[in-house]
XYZ file of C-alpha atoms in Angstrom:
579
model
C 67.796 -78.820 -2.394
C 69.000 -80.680 -5.584
C 68.348 -83.500 -7.656
C 70.399 -86.607 -7.308
C 73.177 -86.716 -10.006
C 72.325 -90.401 -10.687
C 68.646 -91.339 -10.271
C 69.596 -95.026 -9.951
C 71.602 -94.235 -6.897
C 68.332 -93.697 -5.123
C 66.942 -96.857 -6.143
C 70.153 -98.692 -4.947
C 69.625 -96.850 -1.679
C 66.123 -97.989 -1.231
C 67.259 -101.519 -1.794
C 69.879 -101.092 0.897
C 67.082 -99.713 3.102
C 65.011 -102.766 2.456
C 67.895 -105.089 3.255
C 68.912 -103.559 6.398
C 65.262 -103.449 7.692
C 64.502 -106.965 6.352
C 61.416 -105.536 4.489
C 61.789 -107.387 1.134
C 61.127 -106.328 -2.427
C 57.383 -106.359 -2.084
C 57.501 -103.674 0.611
C 59.681 -101.447 -1.416
C 57.453 -101.805 -4.404
C 54.601 -100.934 -2.142
C 56.354 -97.886 -1.024
C 56.878 -96.859 -4.668
C 53.207 -96.876 -5.123
C 52.150 -95.056 -2.025
C 55.023 -92.808 -0.511
C 55.235 -90.050 -3.293
C 53.155 -91.685 -6.155
C 54.571 -90.929 -9.420
C 56.814 -88.168 -8.208
C 60.607 -87.713 -8.742
C 63.151 -86.475 -6.344
C 63.278 -83.392 -8.576
C 59.546 -82.610 -7.827
C 60.423 -82.828 -4.055
C 63.081 -80.393 -4.484
C 60.835 -78.159 -6.629
C 58.061 -78.174 -3.844
C 60.188 -78.322 -0.826
C 61.533 -74.909 -1.013
C 62.873 -73.543 2.172
C 60.310 -71.313 4.058
C 60.004 -69.968 7.620
C 57.123 -70.807 9.948
C 58.057 -68.549 12.975
C 57.923 -69.610 16.511
C 56.242 -72.864 17.263
C 55.291 -74.463 20.751
C 57.013 -77.701 21.548
C 54.822 -80.760 21.841
C 55.926 -83.987 23.672
C 54.271 -87.014 22.776
C 54.042 -90.311 24.903
C 56.159 -93.078 23.355
C 58.294 -90.766 21.260
C 62.149 -90.733 21.866
C 63.540 -87.929 24.204
C 64.604 -84.575 22.593
C 66.336 -81.474 24.070
C 64.834 -78.252 23.341
C 67.711 -77.200 21.121
C 67.214 -80.476 19.056
C 63.428 -79.768 18.738
C 64.147 -76.202 17.542
C 66.475 -77.628 14.792
C 64.161 -80.214 13.685
C 61.307 -77.787 13.601
C 63.330 -75.503 11.420
C 64.392 -78.361 9.019
C 60.784 -79.650 8.813
C 59.339 -76.482 7.777
C 62.194 -75.604 5.413
C 62.375 -79.006 3.381
C 59.322 -81.144 4.196
C 56.152 -79.303 4.830
C 55.608 -78.443 1.122
C 54.921 -82.090 0.378
C 53.868 -83.540 3.727
C 51.878 -80.509 5.048
C 52.517 -78.256 7.991
C 50.467 -80.475 10.228
C 52.071 -83.640 8.655
C 48.649 -85.001 7.382
C 50.117 -85.661 3.929
C 49.443 -84.390 0.392
C 52.082 -85.132 -2.255
C 53.875 -86.983 0.553
C 52.684 -89.571 2.831
C 51.231 -88.661 6.347
C 53.829 -88.391 9.062
C 51.721 -88.440 12.097
C 52.994 -90.257 15.289
C 50.595 -93.340 14.941
C 52.560 -93.989 11.796
C 56.047 -92.908 12.607
C 56.321 -94.429 16.228
C 55.425 -97.817 14.612
C 58.033 -97.627 12.033
C 60.598 -96.477 14.661
C 63.713 -94.387 14.723
C 66.065 -96.667 12.675
C 63.584 -97.005 9.846
C 63.099 -93.269 9.726
C 66.866 -92.535 9.943
C 67.542 -94.769 6.812
C 64.492 -93.535 4.807
C 65.659 -89.869 5.465
C 69.270 -90.760 4.653
C 68.743 -92.807 1.542
C 65.288 -91.735 0.235
C 63.179 -94.044 -1.823
C 62.455 -94.702 -5.413
C 59.013 -93.330 -5.090
C 60.383 -89.729 -4.760
C 61.601 -89.236 -1.201
C 64.830 -87.288 -1.508
C 68.086 -88.780 -0.165
C 68.703 -86.053 2.408
C 71.716 -87.642 3.932
C 73.629 -89.081 0.926
C 73.002 -85.993 -0.980
C 74.744 -83.982 1.797
C 71.649 -81.841 2.541
C 71.342 -83.321 6.145
C 74.181 -84.289 8.403
C 74.053 -87.732 10.474
C 73.125 -85.692 13.469
C 70.291 -83.914 11.668
C 68.963 -87.060 10.438
C 68.957 -88.609 13.844
C 67.166 -85.545 15.175
C 64.540 -85.566 12.465
C 63.845 -89.319 12.898
C 63.119 -88.623 16.547
C 61.122 -85.406 15.952
C 58.721 -87.101 13.554
C 57.604 -89.466 16.235
C 56.193 -86.564 18.258
C 52.997 -84.720 17.679
C 53.527 -81.982 14.960
C 53.826 -78.538 16.469
C 51.229 -75.938 15.130
C 52.976 -72.812 13.757
C 51.206 -69.532 14.795
C 48.208 -68.136 13.185
C 48.556 -65.058 11.091
C 45.550 -62.630 11.262
C 44.725 -59.072 10.491
C 46.987 -57.626 13.316
C 49.938 -59.456 12.029
C 49.124 -58.499 8.360
C 48.594 -54.779 9.218
C 51.982 -54.897 11.085
C 53.701 -56.175 8.096
C 51.918 -53.737 5.549
C 53.912 -51.077 4.205
C 53.179 -48.414 1.548
C 56.450 -47.486 0.034
C 55.217 -44.969 -2.505
C 51.747 -43.623 -1.923
C 49.438 -43.596 -4.907
C 49.308 -39.942 -5.141
C 53.169 -39.893 -5.509
C 53.318 -42.401 -8.363
C 53.870 -41.205 -11.923
C 50.776 -40.437 -14.141
C 52.509 -41.920 -17.293
C 55.440 -44.215 -17.940
C 58.743 -42.695 -17.110
C 60.650 -44.781 -19.626
C 60.411 -46.129 -23.193
C 60.074 -49.786 -22.569
C 57.277 -51.647 -24.071
C 55.535 -52.573 -20.724
C 53.437 -55.305 -22.302
C 56.584 -57.040 -23.335
C 58.345 -57.018 -20.135
C 59.046 -60.454 -18.469
C 58.934 -60.860 -14.556
C 61.331 -63.642 -13.933
C 61.658 -65.539 -10.666
C 65.015 -65.860 -9.224
C 64.130 -68.679 -6.881
C 66.847 -69.014 -4.412
C 68.127 -65.432 -4.187
C 64.618 -64.062 -3.138
C 64.386 -61.822 -6.082
C 62.766 -61.207 -9.545
C 64.231 -59.831 -12.682
C 62.351 -57.557 -14.941
C 63.694 -58.236 -18.403
C 62.841 -56.151 -21.513
C 61.419 -58.539 -24.113
C 62.490 -56.311 -27.002
C 66.165 -55.688 -26.112
C 66.666 -58.614 -23.773
C 68.210 -56.281 -21.237
C 67.526 -56.691 -17.556
C 65.724 -53.690 -16.526
C 65.873 -54.240 -12.716
C 66.480 -56.932 -10.234
C 64.208 -56.451 -7.043
C 64.243 -58.083 -3.747
C 60.961 -59.949 -3.165
C 59.703 -62.743 -1.025
C 61.717 -65.975 -1.124
C 61.051 -68.307 -4.089
C 58.478 -66.187 -5.802
C 55.854 -68.514 -7.166
C 53.952 -66.503 -9.466
C 54.036 -62.971 -10.790
C 50.548 -61.496 -11.702
C 50.271 -58.204 -13.605
C 47.272 -56.007 -12.860
C 44.469 -55.810 -15.674
C 45.835 -52.646 -16.946
C 49.331 -53.925 -17.069
C 50.797 -51.220 -15.049
C 51.401 -53.184 -11.789
C 53.073 -56.503 -11.222
C 52.142 -58.424 -7.864
C 54.602 -61.178 -6.826
C 54.105 -63.665 -3.945
C 56.836 -65.634 -2.376
C 56.597 -69.008 -0.705
C 57.168 -67.090 2.520
C 53.783 -65.273 1.818
C 55.205 -61.885 1.220
C 53.542 -59.940 -1.682
C 55.257 -57.118 -3.439
C 53.499 -54.645 -5.710
C 55.743 -53.266 -8.377
C 55.028 -50.173 -10.470
C 56.336 -50.771 -14.016
C 55.714 -47.158 -14.966
C 58.524 -45.917 -12.579
C 62.041 -45.694 -14.000
C 63.522 -48.080 -12.879
C 60.389 -49.996 -11.815
C 60.327 -50.593 -8.024
C 58.025 -51.789 -5.309
C 55.384 -49.347 -4.044
C 53.699 -51.552 -1.429
C 54.162 -54.869 0.413
C 52.491 -57.038 2.869
C 52.853 -60.557 4.398
C 49.553 -62.502 4.318
C 50.759 -65.672 6.309
C 53.736 -67.853 6.670
C 53.626 -69.875 3.594
C 51.811 -69.156 0.336
C 51.672 -69.652 -3.451
C 48.969 -67.526 -5.169
C 47.949 -63.942 -5.953
C 45.631 -62.261 -8.496
C 43.806 -59.068 -9.225
C 40.257 -58.255 -10.293
C 39.492 -58.039 -14.132
C 35.721 -57.702 -14.386
C 34.591 -54.388 -16.012
C 34.249 -51.642 -13.334
C 36.590 -53.381 -10.871
C 39.846 -53.412 -13.007
C 42.895 -53.167 -10.678
C 40.722 -52.422 -7.653
C 40.820 -55.681 -5.624
C 43.714 -58.013 -5.048
C 43.556 -61.416 -3.474
C 46.128 -63.839 -2.153
C 45.919 -67.469 -0.798
C 48.121 -69.019 1.883
C 49.253 -72.407 2.637
C 49.620 -71.427 6.215
C 47.338 -70.402 7.841
C 44.940 -72.092 5.426
C 43.105 -68.814 4.278
C 42.644 -66.166 1.596
C 42.939 -62.459 1.934
C 41.160 -59.718 -0.099
C 43.211 -56.398 -0.277
C 43.085 -52.967 -1.735
C 44.433 -53.336 -5.177
C 46.101 -49.816 -5.149
C 48.229 -50.337 -1.964
C 47.731 -53.976 -0.650
C 45.952 -53.000 2.484
C 44.246 -56.144 3.864
C 40.547 -55.806 3.894
C 38.999 -59.326 4.553
C 40.419 -62.775 5.648
C 38.499 -66.004 4.961
C 39.599 -69.363 6.411
C 39.370 -72.403 4.323
C 39.331 -74.965 6.977
C 36.439 -77.510 6.553
C 35.338 -80.722 5.226
C 36.730 -82.599 2.207
C 34.615 -83.596 -0.802
C 33.354 -87.140 -0.907
C 34.315 -88.425 2.515
C 33.412 -85.313 4.237
C 36.101 -85.569 6.828
C 37.235 -82.361 8.616
C 40.725 -81.139 7.369
C 42.691 -78.610 9.354
C 44.930 -77.530 6.741
C 43.319 -77.019 3.257
C 45.829 -74.859 1.478
C 44.898 -72.310 -1.133
C 46.417 -73.212 -4.518
C 45.510 -71.477 -7.972
C 43.504 -68.312 -8.056
C 42.058 -66.850 -11.199
C 39.928 -63.813 -11.958
C 36.535 -64.399 -13.524
C 35.816 -62.566 -16.782
C 32.163 -63.248 -16.386
C 31.331 -62.106 -12.867
C 33.095 -59.859 -10.253
C 34.585 -62.933 -8.741
C 37.716 -64.764 -7.897
C 37.822 -68.581 -8.604
C 39.781 -70.099 -5.648
C 41.261 -73.739 -5.538
C 41.333 -75.299 -2.086
C 43.853 -78.166 -2.425
C 43.095 -80.699 0.378
C 39.152 -80.349 0.452
C 38.893 -80.473 -3.280
C 36.495 -77.486 -3.234
C 36.410 -74.494 -5.635
C 35.310 -71.281 -4.213
C 33.632 -68.526 -6.219
C 34.389 -65.341 -4.262
C 32.138 -62.519 -5.262
C 34.145 -59.314 -4.408
C 31.317 -56.834 -5.370
C 30.699 -56.204 -1.687
C 33.462 -57.073 0.747
C 31.559 -56.108 3.683
C 28.906 -58.735 2.844
C 31.222 -61.199 1.138
C 29.410 -64.078 -0.810
C 31.327 -67.409 -1.342
C 29.852 -70.088 -3.573
C 31.366 -73.587 -2.964
C 31.741 -76.061 -5.766
C 32.673 -79.627 -5.103
C 35.340 -80.875 -7.411
C 38.000 -83.467 -6.422
C 41.134 -83.598 -4.299
C 43.872 -82.393 -4.455
C 43.351 -79.202 -6.534
C 46.492 -77.558 -7.705
C 46.989 -75.378 -10.848
C 44.991 -74.655 -14.008
C 43.858 -72.103 -16.612
C 41.289 -70.736 -18.887
C 39.913 -72.131 -22.182
C 40.430 -69.808 -25.223
C 36.981 -68.186 -24.652
C 37.740 -67.257 -21.051
C 34.524 -68.879 -19.877
C 35.772 -72.301 -18.686
C 38.383 -72.626 -16.111
C 40.234 -76.049 -16.319
C 42.222 -77.082 -13.304
C 44.114 -80.149 -12.185
C 43.039 -82.282 -9.144
C 46.375 -83.895 -9.518
C 46.329 -86.584 -6.893
C 42.733 -87.668 -8.178
C 43.993 -87.734 -11.605
C 41.216 -85.540 -12.889
C 40.722 -82.228 -14.551
C 37.860 -80.191 -13.161
C 35.937 -77.844 -15.566
C 34.306 -74.733 -14.034
C 31.676 -72.926 -16.115
C 32.380 -69.295 -14.824
C 29.319 -67.944 -16.465
C 26.723 -70.430 -15.102
C 28.928 -70.662 -11.859
C 29.023 -74.503 -11.741
C 31.072 -77.467 -12.241
C 30.750 -78.384 -15.959
C 32.606 -81.622 -15.762
C 35.279 -83.755 -14.073
C 37.543 -85.260 -16.697
C 39.454 -88.531 -15.911
C 43.128 -88.102 -17.045
C 46.373 -90.135 -16.305
C 48.708 -89.941 -13.374
C 49.379 -86.415 -11.784
C 48.401 -83.835 -14.295
C 50.353 -80.612 -14.027
C 49.308 -78.170 -16.555
C 50.532 -74.832 -15.275
C 47.996 -72.686 -17.008
C 47.640 -75.162 -19.806
C 47.637 -74.601 -23.565
C 44.892 -73.610 -25.948
C 44.894 -74.622 -29.543
C 42.703 -75.876 -32.284
C 43.155 -79.504 -33.059
C 43.019 -80.279 -36.707
C 40.511 -83.126 -36.042
C 38.743 -82.228 -32.736
C 38.584 -78.453 -32.802
C 39.266 -76.131 -29.814
C 41.126 -78.063 -27.062
C 43.057 -77.306 -23.813
C 46.176 -79.261 -23.158
C 47.939 -80.490 -19.983
C 51.067 -82.564 -19.513
C 51.773 -84.544 -16.352
C 54.327 -85.398 -13.611
C 53.572 -89.001 -13.363
C 53.786 -90.121 -16.979
C 54.672 -89.110 -20.504
C 51.252 -88.207 -21.584
C 50.206 -84.905 -23.169
C 46.272 -84.753 -22.789
C 44.117 -82.823 -25.137
C 40.607 -82.166 -23.794
C 37.807 -80.725 -25.980
C 36.476 -77.211 -24.970
C 33.964 -76.249 -27.565
C 30.486 -77.486 -26.303
C 28.722 -75.456 -28.958
C 30.694 -76.037 -32.106
C 32.138 -79.563 -31.303
C 29.553 -81.015 -28.758
C 30.721 -84.565 -29.300
C 34.191 -83.792 -28.086
C 33.394 -81.332 -25.283
C 34.989 -82.088 -21.939
C 36.368 -85.474 -23.254
C 39.964 -86.531 -23.769
C 40.239 -86.492 -27.477
C 43.844 -87.058 -28.060
C 46.930 -88.246 -26.103
C 50.492 -87.694 -27.278
C 53.757 -88.823 -25.747
C 56.276 -86.240 -24.535
C 59.893 -87.334 -23.600
C 58.757 -88.750 -20.217
C 57.192 -87.659 -17.001
C 58.352 -84.726 -14.834
C 56.710 -82.019 -16.990
C 55.737 -78.957 -15.359
C 54.464 -76.652 -18.236
C 52.939 -76.848 -21.784
C 52.598 -73.740 -23.808
C 51.667 -72.298 -27.085
C 50.343 -68.999 -28.397
C 47.479 -67.891 -30.939
C 50.301 -66.692 -33.242
C 52.308 -70.002 -32.902
C 51.904 -73.272 -34.723
C 54.088 -75.161 -32.032
C 53.297 -76.810 -28.831
C 56.055 -76.783 -26.328
C 56.562 -79.176 -23.505
C 59.218 -79.231 -20.800
C 60.381 -82.135 -18.619
C 62.046 -80.125 -15.771
C 61.694 -82.889 -13.179
C 62.524 -85.861 -15.307
C 65.581 -87.698 -13.691
C 67.529 -88.166 -16.843
C 69.569 -85.052 -17.745
C 69.212 -85.429 -21.470
C 65.458 -85.120 -20.913
C 65.398 -82.420 -18.184
C 67.763 -80.333 -20.083
C 65.776 -80.231 -23.426
C 62.324 -79.585 -24.525
C 59.970 -81.350 -26.981
C 58.014 -79.436 -29.551
C 55.071 -80.461 -31.656
C 53.798 -79.104 -34.959
C 50.032 -78.405 -34.192
C 49.172 -78.944 -37.793
C 50.699 -82.387 -38.025
C 50.473 -83.718 -34.407
C 50.831 -87.291 -35.710
C 54.317 -86.709 -36.895
C 55.844 -86.834 -33.465
C 58.030 -84.295 -31.625
C 61.471 -82.522 -32.189
C 63.833 -82.374 -29.260
C 65.692 -79.116 -28.851
C 68.734 -78.933 -26.670
C 68.110 -75.884 -24.682
C 70.652 -76.328 -21.785
C 73.330 -77.137 -24.388
C 72.519 -73.909 -26.345
C 72.738 -71.966 -22.949
C 76.360 -73.324 -22.389
C 76.184 -72.820 -18.700
C 78.746 -75.227 -17.627
C 78.351 -77.659 -14.744
C 75.207 -78.268 -12.863
C 71.814 -79.919 -13.149
C 70.786 -77.114 -15.769
C 67.153 -78.021 -15.644
C 65.087 -76.329 -18.360
C 61.660 -75.028 -17.174
C 58.654 -73.128 -18.354
C 58.204 -72.035 -21.984
C 56.800 -68.550 -22.038
C 55.999 -66.694 -25.175
C 56.711 -62.849 -25.641
C 53.763 -60.603 -26.409
C 53.984 -61.005 -30.237
C 54.001 -64.804 -30.031
C 57.059 -65.205 -32.357
C 59.630 -66.079 -29.391
C 59.582 -68.635 -26.750
C 61.612 -68.118 -23.666
C 63.140 -70.931 -21.369
C 64.792 -70.747 -17.973
C 67.952 -72.955 -17.688
C 67.789 -73.298 -13.805
C 71.102 -74.170 -12.204
C 72.341 -74.256 -8.574
C 72.881 -70.936 -6.721
C 76.667 -70.957 -7.197
C 76.453 -72.064 -10.756
C 75.623 -70.236 -14.013
C 71.927 -70.028 -15.016
C 70.540 -68.505 -18.182
C 67.469 -67.535 -20.264
C 67.306 -69.143 -23.777
C 65.223 -67.436 -26.358
C 64.145 -69.472 -29.355
C 62.572 -68.290 -32.581
C 59.085 -69.985 -32.572
C 58.727 -70.322 -36.272
C 62.212 -71.656 -37.015
C 62.757 -73.500 -33.741
C 66.394 -72.008 -33.799
C 68.410 -70.186 -31.082
C 67.732 -66.733 -31.141
C 69.494 -65.332 -27.955
C 70.972 -66.429 -24.627
C 70.691 -64.091 -21.595
C 73.500 -64.563 -19.218
C 74.142 -62.289 -16.227
C 75.540 -62.935 -12.731
C 72.297 -61.446 -11.338
C 70.257 -64.383 -12.926
C 70.402 -66.599 -9.821
C 68.225 -69.815 -10.272
C 65.765 -68.437 -12.849
C 62.438 -70.441 -12.871
C 59.089 -69.082 -13.693
C 58.670 -66.305 -16.400
C 55.552 -64.133 -16.934
C 55.166 -61.879 -19.856
C 52.899 -58.961 -18.870
C 50.721 -59.026 -21.904
C 50.072 -62.863 -22.134
C 49.711 -63.148 -18.261
C 47.183 -60.162 -17.886
C 45.228 -61.208 -20.919
C 45.199 -64.806 -20.022
C 46.826 -66.001 -23.392
C 48.307 -69.270 -23.331
């Protein structure tokens, strides 16, 4: 998938769609508010990464157009590869609108064909005019969407154990590092479209190893000790990598479902590195595993009722997971239900799960500077939920502007308001500061105390570091190249002075391609900030290293093995929750 080269082409396409169907301007405007609210085509590309859902059973619906079995198989594959990330496996909707037969049959084949072909200004990609889908595939998809969605197979303990493999038993692993690398300053870099990660030495900037992993690794999570890195691909494959080996390599692997996003390991004293957890998009569930070899121990379904309306949802996907520092617990976001689960892993045989009601649709988030409060985005409800992990309760629901997307957020001390946690947004240019110090600054706690402007919407990550005086903001999914290829940086000591723009992609000099700049990530010392310059698979990508103090180019890492780099995770900062 890729961003449209000209964002206005999609707006013109949507107008053509309107003219062909006689819908009028008002209907197009209504679609812009509802189809994919505040979401750019770039976000659809980012979320709609190909995945595989296995064999599904064909469902034929009354009133739907005829399809051959071959056509049905093609459409099923295309939907799960390109559409399920936004519209849901069961087509109930999330970032994208519901696509159930009661809606799609009323719209009809011609409407759906034009919408799929041209997209919409609200974020629906132009699958046809971009060249991603052929005319035949568009026709097949338009008919397929009018049938009941097929349910992919479940994925239970038998399937997990069959996929589980210990490549190097714990007894055969080294008892000390077998190399001279500073393990804490290693970066695990997602090579999104090649199904790999690159381990890069933060000191020398050399690539230590490139390892085959699950497709489009969503996150890398070091163990509490920093010895192991756990990666999870969007295909739900987990790889456990031993950083002490020379070169580092996988020592265990397991597949915990068909689509997934999150993995974490235990951090509470006495349980360090002992328990791993992963959350799946499909089936909707989370899994507890042995931290030493990934052997699955306990599966828990997340299907259930939503907050507020208390409607049953068959597909509540597991989003962010963090490890509590206050109790032997994992904090688990369940996206569609809006519930936050406190999973007590002290006794897996008698597992205790406490449910907190927050808001829909929960996505990503991170800790405040004290590691007591977990702040997480309910991004389609335009709220930040605050969890007091010590008292095990919802501390606050903070109203913010359209579609917050903090990543893990950023912690800093505001010159006027004291300790704050910061998020940017996909749906607007706001950079939002929330007070996080109920004891020292109670009048500002859990309130929006400052709002700055970034270059525009489409931001995925904000970042700073305790050793830095800068706040860095990407705009990866902004449709304008000059914005998506640069970053904004604020001086924390003079926030009212505005931001400076740094031309990261220009510094990378990667040649043609979208060259989107994504995810500032600090080194362990906090004096360098790294950016991915994310290009197409057949194009040159790079990692750009900037001197944090001077804001000048320090180094560019280019290598044919750096295929579509996106997320980067420094071992020290990630395992210590420093951001």
